[in-house]
Coordinates of C-alpha atoms in Angstrom, one line a residue:
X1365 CA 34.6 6.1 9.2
X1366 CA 32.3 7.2 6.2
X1367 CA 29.1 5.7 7.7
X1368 CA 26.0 7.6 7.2
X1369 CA 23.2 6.2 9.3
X1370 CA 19.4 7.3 7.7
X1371 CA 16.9 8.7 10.9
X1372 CA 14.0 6.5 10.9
X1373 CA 11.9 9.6 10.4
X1374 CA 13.8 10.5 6.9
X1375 CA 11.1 9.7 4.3
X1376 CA 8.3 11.1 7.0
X1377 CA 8.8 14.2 6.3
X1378 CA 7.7 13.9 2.2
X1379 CA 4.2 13.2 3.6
X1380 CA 1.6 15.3 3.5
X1381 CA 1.4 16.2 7.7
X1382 CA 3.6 13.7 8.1
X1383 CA 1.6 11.1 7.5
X1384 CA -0.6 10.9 4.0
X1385 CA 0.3 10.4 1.2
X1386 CA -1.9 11.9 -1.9
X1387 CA -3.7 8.5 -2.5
X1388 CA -4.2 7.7 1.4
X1389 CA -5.5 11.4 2.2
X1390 CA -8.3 11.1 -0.6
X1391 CA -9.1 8.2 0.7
X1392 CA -9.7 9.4 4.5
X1393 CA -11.3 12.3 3.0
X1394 CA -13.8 10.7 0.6
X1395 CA -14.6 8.0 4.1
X1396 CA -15.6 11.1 6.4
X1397 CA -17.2 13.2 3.5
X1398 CA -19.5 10.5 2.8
X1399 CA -19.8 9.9 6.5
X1400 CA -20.6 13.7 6.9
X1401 CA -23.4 13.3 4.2
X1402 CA -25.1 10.7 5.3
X1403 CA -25.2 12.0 8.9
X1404 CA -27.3 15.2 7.8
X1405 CA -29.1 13.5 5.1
X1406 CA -30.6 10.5 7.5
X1407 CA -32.8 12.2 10.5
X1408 CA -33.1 10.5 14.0
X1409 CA -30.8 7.4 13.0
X1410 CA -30.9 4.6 15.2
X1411 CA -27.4 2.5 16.8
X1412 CA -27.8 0.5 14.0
X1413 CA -28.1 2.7 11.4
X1414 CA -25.7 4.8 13.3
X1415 CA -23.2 2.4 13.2
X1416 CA -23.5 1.5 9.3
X1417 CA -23.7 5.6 8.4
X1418 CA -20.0 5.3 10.1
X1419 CA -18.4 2.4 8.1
X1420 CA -16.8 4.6 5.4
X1421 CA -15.4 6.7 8.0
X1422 CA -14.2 3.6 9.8
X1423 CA -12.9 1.7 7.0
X1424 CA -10.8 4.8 5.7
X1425 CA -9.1 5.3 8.8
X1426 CA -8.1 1.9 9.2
X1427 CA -7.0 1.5 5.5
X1428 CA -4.3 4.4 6.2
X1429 CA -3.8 3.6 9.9
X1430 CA 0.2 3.1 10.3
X1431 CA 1.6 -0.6 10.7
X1432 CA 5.0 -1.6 11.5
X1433 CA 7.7 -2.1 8.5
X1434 CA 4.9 -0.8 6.1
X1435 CA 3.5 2.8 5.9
X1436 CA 0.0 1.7 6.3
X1437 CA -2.7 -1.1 5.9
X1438 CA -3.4 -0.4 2.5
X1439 CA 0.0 -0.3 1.4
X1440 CA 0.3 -4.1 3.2
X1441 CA -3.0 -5.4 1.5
X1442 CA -1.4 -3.9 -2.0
X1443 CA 1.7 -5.9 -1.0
X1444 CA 0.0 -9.2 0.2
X1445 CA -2.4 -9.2 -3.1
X1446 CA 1.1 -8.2 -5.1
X1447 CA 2.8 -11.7 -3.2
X1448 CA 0.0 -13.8 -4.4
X1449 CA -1.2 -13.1 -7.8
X1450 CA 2.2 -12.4 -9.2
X1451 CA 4.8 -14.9 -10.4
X1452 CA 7.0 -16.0 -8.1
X1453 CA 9.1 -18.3 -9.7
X1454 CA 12.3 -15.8 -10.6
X1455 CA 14.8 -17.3 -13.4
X1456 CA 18.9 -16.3 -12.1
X1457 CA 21.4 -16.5 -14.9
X1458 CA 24.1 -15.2 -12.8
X1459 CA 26.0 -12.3 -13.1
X1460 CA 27.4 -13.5 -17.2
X1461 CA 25.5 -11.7 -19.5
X1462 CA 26.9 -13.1 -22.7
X1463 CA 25.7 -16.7 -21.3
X1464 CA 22.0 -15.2 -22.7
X1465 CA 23.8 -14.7 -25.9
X1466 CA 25.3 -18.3 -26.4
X1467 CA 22.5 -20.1 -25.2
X1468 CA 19.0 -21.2 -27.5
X1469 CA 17.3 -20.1 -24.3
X1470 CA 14.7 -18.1 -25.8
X1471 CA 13.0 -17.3 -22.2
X1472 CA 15.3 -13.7 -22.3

């Protein structure tokens, strides 16, 4: 039998360290730069304070953290946003081309 069967990790290695891609790792790195900044910019922060000079930190990681069937949350919020604001009403002729031809359908 001619059946090739892909390994799950097959696309994986096309990532940068396996696991960013271009857009995500600007992403983490711009969250934990800015993180980085504020820490030695604001002295003696307190938990509060502490907790919000994290946030971009936080939020990066978990916009490129991995989720199952997608490569990571951001890609699934791009998707979701995609599903919803797009049409979704698709026209099928069939597989006739020439019925576009014969028809005053001007929709094609």
């Amino acid at each position: 039998m001619n059946n090739y069967l892909i390994p799950a990790n097959a696309k994986k290695s096309q990532l940068i360290l396996g696991f960013f891609t271009p857009k995500d790792l600007m992403i983490f790195v711009s969250g934990c730069v800015w993180t980085f900044l504020m820490l030695l910019i604001i002295p003696n922060p307190n938990l509060t304070i502490l907790i919000i000079i994290f946030l971009p930190a936080l939020i990066a990681a978990f916009l490129v953290m991995p989720v199952p069937h997608y490569h990571n949350v951001l890609q699934l919020i791009t998707n979701i946003y995609n599903f919803y604001t797009n049409r979704r009403q698709y026209y099928w002729k069939g597989w006739c081309i020439y019925e576009r031809f014969n028809s005053n359908d001007k929709r094609f």
